[in-house]
Amino acid sequence: MAERDDPEIIGRRVQQLRTERGLTQKQLAEPVYTPAYVSTLEAGRVRASEPALRHIAERLGVAYEELVTGRPAHLATDLRLRLTDAQRTLATGEAEVAAEQYDGLLAEAKAHGLVAEQAAALLGLGECALETGDLETARKRFEESEGRLGDAPLPNRVPALRGRAVSHYLAGELRYSCYLFESTIDELNRTGMHDPDALLLLYAGVIAPYMDMGAHARAAQAAELALALAPQVGEPALVARMHRSVARTMIAEGRMAEADASLAKAAELYRQLQIRTELANCHWMRGYLYVQNGELERAEGELREARAMLSAKRAALYTSQVAVELADVLHRLGKSEEAATLLHEVLGDLSPERGAVHSAGAHRLLGIIAEDARDTESAEEHYVRALSLLERAGAAGDLADLCRLLGDLFRRTGRVEAALDAYRTGLGHRTAPGTTTLGPAPAQPPL
């Protein structure tokens, strides 16, 4: 149901439209209402019922929604159609083009006071900024989107919350990212809102921060839950395109409710396309597990698959992160030259504010490769840069390992005191993965 303007505003609108059409109050009221009722309504002294307003709208020859909101008929549905088009553009990897579409739609939604559509446009702008690696803009847009939604049910706010959590993760704020993901999962499960799409977004998103925090068991569980929740759709893009075409036909025929239903299905399918890209994280996670089991060739295959899925979407930051882990596997397989080339290629896409943990991982691995080549000076330089990045991000498990590497290098080069300092620092970070940095694991949904 459309959100009404104040009775006084509606009254002025009724009077203006009646006058433009040359109707008397009696003609507008007949046969159900009285001229006195219309007079009172036009003066803004009564809050008319929906049946009364529908009767008046019909007599005036305007849509009910236009009468009570002042917005042209079909405007909201048309905006939702174009929001779905922008979502399709983003899902196919054209983030810059999609951002232009969303900007225009946001301005239009603001001009007409369409709050839900403003929230959707802001969410899209946040996703575009994530794709292009503009993390500060992404976070702001997600916060604005969540603010527009106000007291909407939690599943409606999950995409914006997930966006905020991913923004903080990519900025190196691992603990806060995990907190946002886990608290939202817990609230969904605690309140019985087991929304599969919302939970899929959250479980797929939390895998990467879990892995960087050293909470590998939680990451593995989240990956399996994400895969179990993933909708089984043969080709989402084709089905979504069909729903968009159907919606256009229904709009032309004035069947707004059915058009909105088709648009909702199309929007969900485009979100699934983005989720499929996020499911690259599951290949990423499997690659990690294969590494732990010593199955390096299988790990290489999974990580190459994850990287291909992400690079197909031109998601530069995510692609660079996977590349770091693929380089580690290549190094272990004896392909150190290929690994070093890959690392130097991606370091330009990583920084303390964009993928700090993986930037540290790249420097750590380049340090190891330099040590293998007996270039101690370069190795130390890479280790020190990695140490600085990890301390900022608070990645305890990785810090402990790096301090060991740095201590071993100092010891081999005769700097015993420096080696002892490095070992002591590492011992301070040597905690059981996930126990000091994360709270209890979130509840598992009924599948």
mmCIF file with all atom_site columns, C-alpha atoms in Angstrom, residues 194-271:
data_model
loop_
_atom_site.group_PDB
_atom_site.id
_atom_site.type_symbol
_atom_site.label_atom_id
_atom_site.label_alt_id
_atom_site.label_comp_id
_atom_site.label_asym_id
_atom_site.label_entity_id
_atom_site.label_seq_id
_atom_site.pdbx_PDB_ins_code
_atom_site.Cartn_x
_atom_site.Cartn_y
_atom_site.Cartn_z
_atom_site.occupancy
_atom_site.B_iso_or_equiv
_atom_site.pdbx_formal_charge
_atom_site.auth_seq_id
_atom_site.auth_comp_id
_atom_site.auth_asym_id
_atom_site.auth_atom_id
_atom_site.pdbx_PDB_model_num
ATOM 1  C CA . HIS A 1 194 ? 15.977 -18.351 9.107   1.00 0.00 ? 194 HIS A CA 1
ATOM 2  C CA . ASP A 1 195 ? 15.966 -16.500 5.797   1.00 0.00 ? 195 ASP A CA 1
ATOM 3  C CA . PRO A 1 196 ? 18.056 -18.678 3.405   1.00 0.00 ? 196 PRO A CA 1
ATOM 4  C CA . ASP A 1 197 ? 19.146 -15.820 1.143   1.00 0.00 ? 197 ASP A CA 1
ATOM 5  C CA . ALA A 1 198 ? 20.205 -13.630 4.064   1.00 0.00 ? 198 ALA A CA 1
ATOM 6  C CA . LEU A 1 199 ? 22.088 -16.489 5.722   1.00 0.00 ? 199 LEU A CA 1
ATOM 7  C CA . LEU A 1 200 ? 23.804 -17.409 2.447   1.00 0.00 ? 200 LEU A CA 1
ATOM 8  C CA . LEU A 1 201 ? 25.084 -13.852 2.061   1.00 0.00 ? 201 LEU A CA 1
ATOM 9  C CA . LEU A 1 202 ? 26.442 -13.896 5.623   1.00 0.00 ? 202 LEU A CA 1
ATOM 10 C CA . TYR A 1 203 ? 28.039 -17.352 5.591   1.00 0.00 ? 203 TYR A CA 1
ATOM 11 C CA . ALA A 1 204 ? 29.664 -16.754 2.196   1.00 0.00 ? 204 ALA A CA 1
ATOM 12 C CA . GLY A 1 205 ? 30.970 -13.386 3.374   1.00 0.00 ? 205 GLY A CA 1
ATOM 13 C CA . VAL A 1 206 ? 32.409 -14.485 6.712   1.00 0.00 ? 206 VAL A CA 1
ATOM 14 C CA . ILE A 1 207 ? 34.702 -17.178 5.253   1.00 0.00 ? 207 ILE A CA 1
ATOM 15 C CA . ALA A 1 208 ? 37.542 -14.841 4.289   1.00 0.00 ? 208 ALA A CA 1
ATOM 16 C CA . PRO A 1 209 ? 37.811 -12.962 7.628   1.00 0.00 ? 209 PRO A CA 1
ATOM 17 C CA . TYR A 1 210 ? 37.642 -16.285 9.488   1.00 0.00 ? 210 TYR A CA 1
ATOM 18 C CA . MET A 1 211 ? 40.569 -17.595 7.464   1.00 0.00 ? 211 MET A CA 1
ATOM 19 C CA . ASP A 1 212 ? 42.633 -14.468 8.060   1.00 0.00 ? 212 ASP A CA 1
ATOM 20 C CA . MET A 1 213 ? 41.882 -14.638 11.797  1.00 0.00 ? 213 MET A CA 1
ATOM 21 C CA . GLY A 1 214 ? 43.121 -18.211 11.940  1.00 0.00 ? 214 GLY A CA 1
ATOM 22 C CA . ALA A 1 215 ? 39.627 -19.584 12.730  1.00 0.00 ? 215 ALA A CA 1
ATOM 23 C CA . HIS A 1 216 ? 39.901 -22.303 10.107  1.00 0.00 ? 216 HIS A CA 1
ATOM 24 C CA . ALA A 1 217 ? 37.300 -24.663 11.592  1.00 0.00 ? 217 ALA A CA 1
ATOM 25 C CA . ARG A 1 218 ? 34.733 -21.877 11.522  1.00 0.00 ? 218 ARG A CA 1
ATOM 26 C CA . ALA A 1 219 ? 35.682 -20.978 7.956   1.00 0.00 ? 219 ALA A CA 1
ATOM 27 C CA . ALA A 1 220 ? 35.212 -24.588 6.841   1.00 0.00 ? 220 ALA A CA 1
ATOM 28 C CA . GLN A 1 221 ? 31.809 -24.797 8.547   1.00 0.00 ? 221 GLN A CA 1
ATOM 29 C CA . ALA A 1 222 ? 30.695 -21.500 7.003   1.00 0.00 ? 222 ALA A CA 1
ATOM 30 C CA . ALA A 1 223 ? 31.735 -22.724 3.539   1.00 0.00 ? 223 ALA A CA 1
ATOM 31 C CA . GLU A 1 224 ? 29.710 -25.910 3.878   1.00 0.00 ? 224 GLU A CA 1
ATOM 32 C CA . LEU A 1 225 ? 26.668 -24.003 5.165   1.00 0.00 ? 225 LEU A CA 1
ATOM 33 C CA . ALA A 1 226 ? 26.944 -21.532 2.253   1.00 0.00 ? 226 ALA A CA 1
ATOM 34 C CA . LEU A 1 227 ? 27.060 -24.362 -0.266  1.00 0.00 ? 227 LEU A CA 1
ATOM 35 C CA . ALA A 1 228 ? 24.091 -26.093 1.403   1.00 0.00 ? 228 ALA A CA 1
ATOM 36 C CA . LEU A 1 229 ? 22.050 -22.882 1.319   1.00 0.00 ? 229 LEU A CA 1
ATOM 37 C CA . ALA A 1 230 ? 22.999 -21.913 -2.260  1.00 0.00 ? 230 ALA A CA 1
ATOM 38 C CA . PRO A 1 231 ? 19.873 -21.860 -4.449  1.00 0.00 ? 231 PRO A CA 1
ATOM 39 C CA . GLN A 1 232 ? 19.814 -24.499 -7.154  1.00 0.00 ? 232 GLN A CA 1
ATOM 40 C CA . VAL A 1 233 ? 19.169 -22.420 -10.287 1.00 0.00 ? 233 VAL A CA 1
ATOM 41 C CA . GLY A 1 234 ? 20.196 -23.699 -13.710 1.00 0.00 ? 234 GLY A CA 1
ATOM 42 C CA . GLU A 1 235 ? 21.093 -20.345 -15.279 1.00 0.00 ? 235 GLU A CA 1
ATOM 43 C CA . PRO A 1 236 ? 20.056 -17.373 -13.110 1.00 0.00 ? 236 PRO A CA 1
ATOM 44 C CA . ALA A 1 237 ? 20.869 -14.737 -15.743 1.00 0.00 ? 237 ALA A CA 1
ATOM 45 C CA . LEU A 1 238 ? 18.478 -16.269 -18.286 1.00 0.00 ? 238 LEU A CA 1
ATOM 46 C CA . VAL A 1 239 ? 15.639 -16.680 -15.795 1.00 0.00 ? 239 VAL A CA 1
ATOM 47 C CA . ALA A 1 240 ? 16.177 -13.139 -14.486 1.00 0.00 ? 240 ALA A CA 1
ATOM 48 C CA . ARG A 1 241 ? 16.059 -11.741 -18.022 1.00 0.00 ? 241 ARG A CA 1
ATOM 49 C CA . MET A 1 242 ? 12.737 -13.547 -18.552 1.00 0.00 ? 242 MET A CA 1
ATOM 50 C CA . HIS A 1 243 ? 11.274 -12.012 -15.374 1.00 0.00 ? 243 HIS A CA 1
ATOM 51 C CA . ARG A 1 244 ? 12.411 -8.527  -16.461 1.00 0.00 ? 244 ARG A CA 1
ATOM 52 C CA . SER A 1 245 ? 10.720 -8.964  -19.853 1.00 0.00 ? 245 SER A CA 1
ATOM 53 C CA . VAL A 1 246 ? 7.534  -10.205 -18.217 1.00 0.00 ? 246 VAL A CA 1
ATOM 54 C CA . ALA A 1 247 ? 7.575  -7.220  -15.834 1.00 0.00 ? 247 ALA A CA 1
ATOM 55 C CA . ARG A 1 248 ? 7.830  -4.763  -18.736 1.00 0.00 ? 248 ARG A CA 1
ATOM 56 C CA . THR A 1 249 ? 4.783  -6.339  -20.391 1.00 0.00 ? 249 THR A CA 1
ATOM 57 C CA . MET A 1 250 ? 2.778  -6.222  -17.179 1.00 0.00 ? 250 MET A CA 1
ATOM 58 C CA . ILE A 1 251 ? 3.675  -2.563  -16.573 1.00 0.00 ? 251 ILE A CA 1
ATOM 59 C CA . ALA A 1 252 ? 2.405  -1.719  -20.043 1.00 0.00 ? 252 ALA A CA 1
ATOM 60 C CA . GLU A 1 253 ? -0.850 -3.532  -19.214 1.00 0.00 ? 253 GLU A CA 1
ATOM 61 C CA . GLY A 1 254 ? -1.199 -1.767  -15.851 1.00 0.00 ? 254 GLY A CA 1
ATOM 62 C CA . ARG A 1 255 ? -0.739 -4.982  -13.821 1.00 0.00 ? 255 ARG A CA 1
ATOM 63 C CA . MET A 1 256 ? 1.502  -3.397  -11.200 1.00 0.00 ? 256 MET A CA 1
ATOM 64 C CA . ALA A 1 257 ? 1.326  -6.052  -8.459  1.00 0.00 ? 257 ALA A CA 1
ATOM 65 C CA . GLU A 1 258 ? 2.270  -8.846  -10.881 1.00 0.00 ? 258 GLU A CA 1
ATOM 66 C CA . ALA A 1 259 ? 5.035  -6.686  -12.381 1.00 0.00 ? 259 ALA A CA 1
ATOM 67 C CA . ASP A 1 260 ? 6.455  -6.056  -8.898  1.00 0.00 ? 260 ASP A CA 1
ATOM 68 C CA . ALA A 1 261 ? 6.415  -9.806  -8.199  1.00 0.00 ? 261 ALA A CA 1
ATOM 69 C CA . SER A 1 262 ? 8.358  -10.509 -11.399 1.00 0.00 ? 262 SER A CA 1
ATOM 70 C CA . LEU A 1 263 ? 10.854 -7.760  -10.597 1.00 0.00 ? 263 LEU A CA 1
ATOM 71 C CA . ALA A 1 264 ? 11.377 -9.192  -7.110  1.00 0.00 ? 264 ALA A CA 1
ATOM 72 C CA . LYS A 1 265 ? 12.205 -12.582 -8.664  1.00 0.00 ? 265 LYS A CA 1
ATOM 73 C CA . ALA A 1 266 ? 14.592 -10.989 -11.164 1.00 0.00 ? 266 ALA A CA 1
ATOM 74 C CA . ALA A 1 267 ? 16.345 -9.013  -8.412  1.00 0.00 ? 267 ALA A CA 1
ATOM 75 C CA . GLU A 1 268 ? 16.766 -12.190 -6.346  1.00 0.00 ? 268 GLU A CA 1
ATOM 76 C CA . LEU A 1 269 ? 18.276 -14.023 -9.307  1.00 0.00 ? 269 LEU A CA 1
ATOM 77 C CA . TYR A 1 270 ? 20.757 -11.219 -9.963  1.00 0.00 ? 270 TYR A CA 1
ATOM 78 C CA . ARG A 1 271 ? 21.706 -11.352 -6.291  1.00 0.00 ? 271 ARG A CA 1
#
